[in-house]
Tab-separated table of C-alpha atoms in Angstrom:
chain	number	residue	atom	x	y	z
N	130	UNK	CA	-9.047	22.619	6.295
N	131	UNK	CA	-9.410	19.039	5.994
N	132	UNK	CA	-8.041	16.775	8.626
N	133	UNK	CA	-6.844	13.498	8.025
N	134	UNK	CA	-6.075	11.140	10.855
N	135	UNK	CA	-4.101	8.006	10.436
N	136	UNK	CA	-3.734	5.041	12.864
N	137	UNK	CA	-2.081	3.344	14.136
N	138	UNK	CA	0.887	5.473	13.825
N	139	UNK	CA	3.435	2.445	14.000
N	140	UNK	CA	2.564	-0.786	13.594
N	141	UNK	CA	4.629	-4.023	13.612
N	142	UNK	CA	4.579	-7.526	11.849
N	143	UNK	CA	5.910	-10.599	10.737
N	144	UNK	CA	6.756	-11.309	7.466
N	145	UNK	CA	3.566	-12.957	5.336
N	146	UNK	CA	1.051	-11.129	8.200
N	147	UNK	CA	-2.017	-8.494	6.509
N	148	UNK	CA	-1.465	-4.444	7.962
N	149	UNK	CA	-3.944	-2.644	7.313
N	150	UNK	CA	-3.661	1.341	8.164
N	151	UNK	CA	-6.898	3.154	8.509
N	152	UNK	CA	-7.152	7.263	7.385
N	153	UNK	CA	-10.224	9.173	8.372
N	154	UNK	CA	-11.172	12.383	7.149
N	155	UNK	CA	-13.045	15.297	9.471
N	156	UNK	CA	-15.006	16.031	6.362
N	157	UNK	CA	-16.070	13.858	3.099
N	158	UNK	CA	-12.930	13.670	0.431
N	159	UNK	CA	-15.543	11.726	-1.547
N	160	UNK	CA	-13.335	9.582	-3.449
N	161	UNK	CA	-10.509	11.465	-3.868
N	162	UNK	CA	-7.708	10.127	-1.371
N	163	UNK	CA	-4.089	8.760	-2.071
N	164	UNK	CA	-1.501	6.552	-0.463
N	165	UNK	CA	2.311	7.021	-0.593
N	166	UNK	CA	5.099	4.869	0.491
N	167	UNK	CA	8.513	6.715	1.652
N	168	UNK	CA	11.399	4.783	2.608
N	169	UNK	CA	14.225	6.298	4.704
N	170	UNK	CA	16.269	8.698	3.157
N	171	UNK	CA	13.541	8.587	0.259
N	172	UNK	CA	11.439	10.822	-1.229
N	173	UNK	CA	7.750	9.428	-0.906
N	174	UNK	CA	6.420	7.164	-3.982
N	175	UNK	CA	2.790	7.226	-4.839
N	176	UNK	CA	1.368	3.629	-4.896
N	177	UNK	CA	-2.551	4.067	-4.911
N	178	UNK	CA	-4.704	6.919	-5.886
N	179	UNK	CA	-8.773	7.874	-6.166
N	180	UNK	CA	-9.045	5.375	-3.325
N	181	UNK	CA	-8.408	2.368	-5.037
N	182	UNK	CA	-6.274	2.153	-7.979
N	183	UNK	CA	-3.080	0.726	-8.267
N	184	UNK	CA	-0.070	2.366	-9.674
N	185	UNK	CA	1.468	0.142	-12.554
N	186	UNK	CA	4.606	-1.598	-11.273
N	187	UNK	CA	2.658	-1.462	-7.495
N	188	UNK	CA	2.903	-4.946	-6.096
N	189	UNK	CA	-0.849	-6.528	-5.826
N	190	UNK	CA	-0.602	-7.114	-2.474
N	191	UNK	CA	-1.210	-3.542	-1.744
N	192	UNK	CA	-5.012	-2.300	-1.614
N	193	UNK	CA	-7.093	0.393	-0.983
N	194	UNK	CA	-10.686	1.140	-0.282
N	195	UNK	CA	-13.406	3.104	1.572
N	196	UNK	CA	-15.156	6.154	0.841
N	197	UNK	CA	-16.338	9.732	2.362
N	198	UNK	CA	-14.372	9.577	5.500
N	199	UNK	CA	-12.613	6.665	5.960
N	200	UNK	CA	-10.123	4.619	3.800
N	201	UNK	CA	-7.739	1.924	4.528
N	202	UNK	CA	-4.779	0.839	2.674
N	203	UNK	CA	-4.016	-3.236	3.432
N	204	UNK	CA	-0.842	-4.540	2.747
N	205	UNK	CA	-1.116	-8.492	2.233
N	206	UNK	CA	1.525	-10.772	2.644
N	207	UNK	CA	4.358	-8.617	4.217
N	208	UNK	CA	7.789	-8.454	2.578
N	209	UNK	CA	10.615	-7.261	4.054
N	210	UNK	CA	10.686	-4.365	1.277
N	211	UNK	CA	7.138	-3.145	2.591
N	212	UNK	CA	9.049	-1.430	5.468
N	213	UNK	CA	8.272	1.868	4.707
N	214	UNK	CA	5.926	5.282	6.261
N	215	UNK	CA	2.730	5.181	4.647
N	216	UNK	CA	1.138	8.804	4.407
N	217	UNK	CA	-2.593	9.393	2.886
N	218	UNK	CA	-2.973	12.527	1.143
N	219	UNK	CA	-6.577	13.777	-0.034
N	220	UNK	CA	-7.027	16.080	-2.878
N	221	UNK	CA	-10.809	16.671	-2.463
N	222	UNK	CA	-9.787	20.510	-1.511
N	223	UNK	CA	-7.127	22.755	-1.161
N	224	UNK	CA	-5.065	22.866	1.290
N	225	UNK	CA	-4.326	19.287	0.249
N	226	UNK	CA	-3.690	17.463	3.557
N	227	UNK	CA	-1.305	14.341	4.503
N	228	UNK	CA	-2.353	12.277	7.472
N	229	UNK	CA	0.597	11.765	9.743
N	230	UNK	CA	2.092	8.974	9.019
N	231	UNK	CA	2.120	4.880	9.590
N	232	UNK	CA	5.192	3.483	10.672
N	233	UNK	CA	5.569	-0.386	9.389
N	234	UNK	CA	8.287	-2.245	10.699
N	235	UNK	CA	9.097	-6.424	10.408
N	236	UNK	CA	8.764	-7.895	14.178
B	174	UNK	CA	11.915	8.276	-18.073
B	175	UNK	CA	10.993	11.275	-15.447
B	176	UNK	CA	13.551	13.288	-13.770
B	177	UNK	CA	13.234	16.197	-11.055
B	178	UNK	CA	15.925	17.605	-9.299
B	179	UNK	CA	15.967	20.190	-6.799
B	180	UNK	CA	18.940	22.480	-6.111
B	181	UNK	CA	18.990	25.603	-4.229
B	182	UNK	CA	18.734	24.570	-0.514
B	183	UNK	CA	21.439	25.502	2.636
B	184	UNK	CA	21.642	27.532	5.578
B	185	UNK	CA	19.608	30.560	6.125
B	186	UNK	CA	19.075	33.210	8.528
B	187	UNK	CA	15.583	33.713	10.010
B	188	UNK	CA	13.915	36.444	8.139
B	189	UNK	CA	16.311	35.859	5.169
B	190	UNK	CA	15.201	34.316	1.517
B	191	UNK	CA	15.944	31.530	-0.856
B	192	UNK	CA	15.287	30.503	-4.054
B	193	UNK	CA	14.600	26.868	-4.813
B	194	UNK	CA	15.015	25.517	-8.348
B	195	UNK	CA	13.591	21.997	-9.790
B	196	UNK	CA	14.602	20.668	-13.372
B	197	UNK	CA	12.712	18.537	-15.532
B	198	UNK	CA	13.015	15.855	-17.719
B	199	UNK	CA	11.629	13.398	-19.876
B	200	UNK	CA	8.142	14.789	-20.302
B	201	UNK	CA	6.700	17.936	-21.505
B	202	UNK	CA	7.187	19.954	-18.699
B	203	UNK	CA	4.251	22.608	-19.704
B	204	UNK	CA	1.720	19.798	-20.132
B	205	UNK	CA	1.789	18.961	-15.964
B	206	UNK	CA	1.061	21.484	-12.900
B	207	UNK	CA	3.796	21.182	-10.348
B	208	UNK	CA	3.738	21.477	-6.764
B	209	UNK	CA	6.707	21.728	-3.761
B	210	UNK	CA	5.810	19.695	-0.596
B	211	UNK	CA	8.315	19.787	2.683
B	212	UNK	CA	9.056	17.599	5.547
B	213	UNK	CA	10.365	19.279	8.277
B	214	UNK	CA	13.308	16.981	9.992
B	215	UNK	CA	11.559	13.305	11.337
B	216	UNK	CA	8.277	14.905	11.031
B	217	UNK	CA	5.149	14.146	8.417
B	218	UNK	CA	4.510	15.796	4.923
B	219	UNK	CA	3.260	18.932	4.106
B	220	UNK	CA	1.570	20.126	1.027
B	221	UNK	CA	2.912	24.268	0.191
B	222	UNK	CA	2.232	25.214	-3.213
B	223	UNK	CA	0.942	23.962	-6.616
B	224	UNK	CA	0.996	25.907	-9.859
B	225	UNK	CA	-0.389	24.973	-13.037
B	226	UNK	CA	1.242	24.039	-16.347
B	227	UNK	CA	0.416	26.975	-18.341
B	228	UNK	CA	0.338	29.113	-15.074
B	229	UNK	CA	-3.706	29.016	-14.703
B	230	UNK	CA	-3.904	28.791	-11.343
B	231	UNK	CA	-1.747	28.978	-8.294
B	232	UNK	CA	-2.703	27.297	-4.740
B	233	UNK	CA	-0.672	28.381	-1.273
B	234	UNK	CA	-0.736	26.239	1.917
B	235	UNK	CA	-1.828	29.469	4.537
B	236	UNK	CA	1.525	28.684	6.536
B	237	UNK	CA	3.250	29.820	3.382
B	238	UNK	CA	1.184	32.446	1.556
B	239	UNK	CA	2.697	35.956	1.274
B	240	UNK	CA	5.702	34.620	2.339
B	241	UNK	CA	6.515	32.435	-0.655
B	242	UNK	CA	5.929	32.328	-4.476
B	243	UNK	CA	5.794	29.178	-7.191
B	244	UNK	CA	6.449	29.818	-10.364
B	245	UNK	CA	7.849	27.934	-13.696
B	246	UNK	CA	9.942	28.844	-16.394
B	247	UNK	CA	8.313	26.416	-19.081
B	248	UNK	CA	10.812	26.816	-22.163
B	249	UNK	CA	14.027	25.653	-19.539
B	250	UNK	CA	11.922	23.163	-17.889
B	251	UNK	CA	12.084	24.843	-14.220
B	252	UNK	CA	10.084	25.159	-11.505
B	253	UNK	CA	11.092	27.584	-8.437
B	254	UNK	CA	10.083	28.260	-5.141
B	255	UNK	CA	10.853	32.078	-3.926
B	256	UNK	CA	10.870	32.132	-0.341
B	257	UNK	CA	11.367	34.950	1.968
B	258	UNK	CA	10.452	36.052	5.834
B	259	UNK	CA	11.993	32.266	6.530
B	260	UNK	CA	11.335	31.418	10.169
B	261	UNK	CA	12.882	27.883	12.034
B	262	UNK	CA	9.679	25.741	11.523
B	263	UNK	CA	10.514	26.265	7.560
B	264	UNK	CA	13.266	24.245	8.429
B	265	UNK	CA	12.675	20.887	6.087
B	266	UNK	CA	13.480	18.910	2.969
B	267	UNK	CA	11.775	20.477	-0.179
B	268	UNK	CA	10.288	18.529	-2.753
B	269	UNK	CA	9.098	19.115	-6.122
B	270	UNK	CA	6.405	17.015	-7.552
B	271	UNK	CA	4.697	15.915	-10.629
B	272	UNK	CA	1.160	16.084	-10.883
B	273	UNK	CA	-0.677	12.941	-12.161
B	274	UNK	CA	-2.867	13.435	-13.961
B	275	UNK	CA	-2.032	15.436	-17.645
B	276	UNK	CA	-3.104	18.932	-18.498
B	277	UNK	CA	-4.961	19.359	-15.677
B	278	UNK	CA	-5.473	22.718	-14.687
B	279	UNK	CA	-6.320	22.417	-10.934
B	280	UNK	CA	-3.177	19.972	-9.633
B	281	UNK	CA	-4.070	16.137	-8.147
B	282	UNK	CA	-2.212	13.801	-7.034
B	283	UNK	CA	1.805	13.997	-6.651
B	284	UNK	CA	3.405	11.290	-8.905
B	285	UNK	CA	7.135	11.621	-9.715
B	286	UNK	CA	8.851	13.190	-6.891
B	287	UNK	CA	12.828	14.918	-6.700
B	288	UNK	CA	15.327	13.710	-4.520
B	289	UNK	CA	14.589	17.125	-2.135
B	290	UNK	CA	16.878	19.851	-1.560
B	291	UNK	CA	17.705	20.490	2.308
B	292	UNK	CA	16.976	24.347	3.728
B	293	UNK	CA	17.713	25.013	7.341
B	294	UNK	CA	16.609	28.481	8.986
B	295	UNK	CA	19.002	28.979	11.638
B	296	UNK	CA	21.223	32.205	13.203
């Protein structure tokens, strides 16, 4: 199974700051690697998938790149909305795996 | 607009079964594979089962297979998760899912998502 490993798992900032969460991957996912927002109480939302693309109706502040093992997902500009757990799923092979988890809180 | 909703979920003894339902609505609900992902209580997500929209192929997470069973009722819209030998760590919030991307036969990412249905395995 593929392993995905997401840090940090919390991280905390001021409104307007840049996060940026990193995901690595024990083996290549080539391209194909997600990002999902969940809110409390929420059932996650997908905002980015095949590494980079943007859902429609995703804010452009959010952004993802990388490639093979490692992606990042950068949130610029903080808003107070943005307070969320960020998961990154890949779908290169089954089992699909989650990383687990990025807390993002507003200092 | 997309709707899912799960219904199904409660209390359960270990070793008993469930069946989880999800509806459908507002797309054609053949046309996408489906999948059920859980998140056990303040814990991460976990990918168990994806199916197909015209039942083509079936995927299992291992912590699930033999134990459980996907399947879809296409003409009513449903999707349902049979699940039996329930232990404690099945203990989560069940979701059904969307897949992205349309008629695909092997399932992608997870787009629309239901609200979840609750299932706790406890004596």
């Amino acid at each position: 199974d593929i392993e995905m490993t997401q840090s940090p798992p919390s991280v905390s900032a001021s409104v307007g700051d840049r996060v940026t969460i990193t995901c690595r991957a024990s083996q290549s996912v080539t391209k194909w690697l997600a990002w999902y927002q969940q809110k409390p109480g929420k059932a996650p939302k997908l905002l980015i998938y095949t590494t980079s693309n943007l859902l429609r109706g995703v804010p452009g502040r959010f952004s993802g790149t990388g490639s093979g093992t490692e992606f990042t997902l950068t949130i610029i500009n903080l808003q107070p909305e943005d307070v969320a757990t960020y998961y990154c799923l890949q779908t290169h092979l089954f089992p699909l795996t989650f990383g687990g988890g990025t807390k993002v809180e507003i200092k | 607009e997309v709707q899912l909703l799960e219904s199904g979920g409660g209390l359960v003894q270990p070793g008993g079964s469930l069946r989880l339902s999800c509806v459908g609505s507002g797309f054609t609900f053949s046309n996408y594979a489906m999948s059920w992902v859980r998140q056990a209580p303040g814990k991460g997500l976990e990918w168990i089962a994806s199916l197909s929209g015209r039942n083509e192929k079936i995927y299992y997470a291992d912590s699930v297979k033999g134990r459980f069973s996907i399947s879809r009722d296409n003409p009513n819209n449903t999707l349902f998760l049979d699940m039996g030998s329930l232990r404690g760590d099945d203990t989560a919030t069940y979701y059904c899912a969307q897949d992205f991307a349309f008629l695909a036969t092997v399932p992608s990412y997870f787009d629309k998502w239901g609200p979840g249905t609750l299932v706790t395995v406890s004596a």
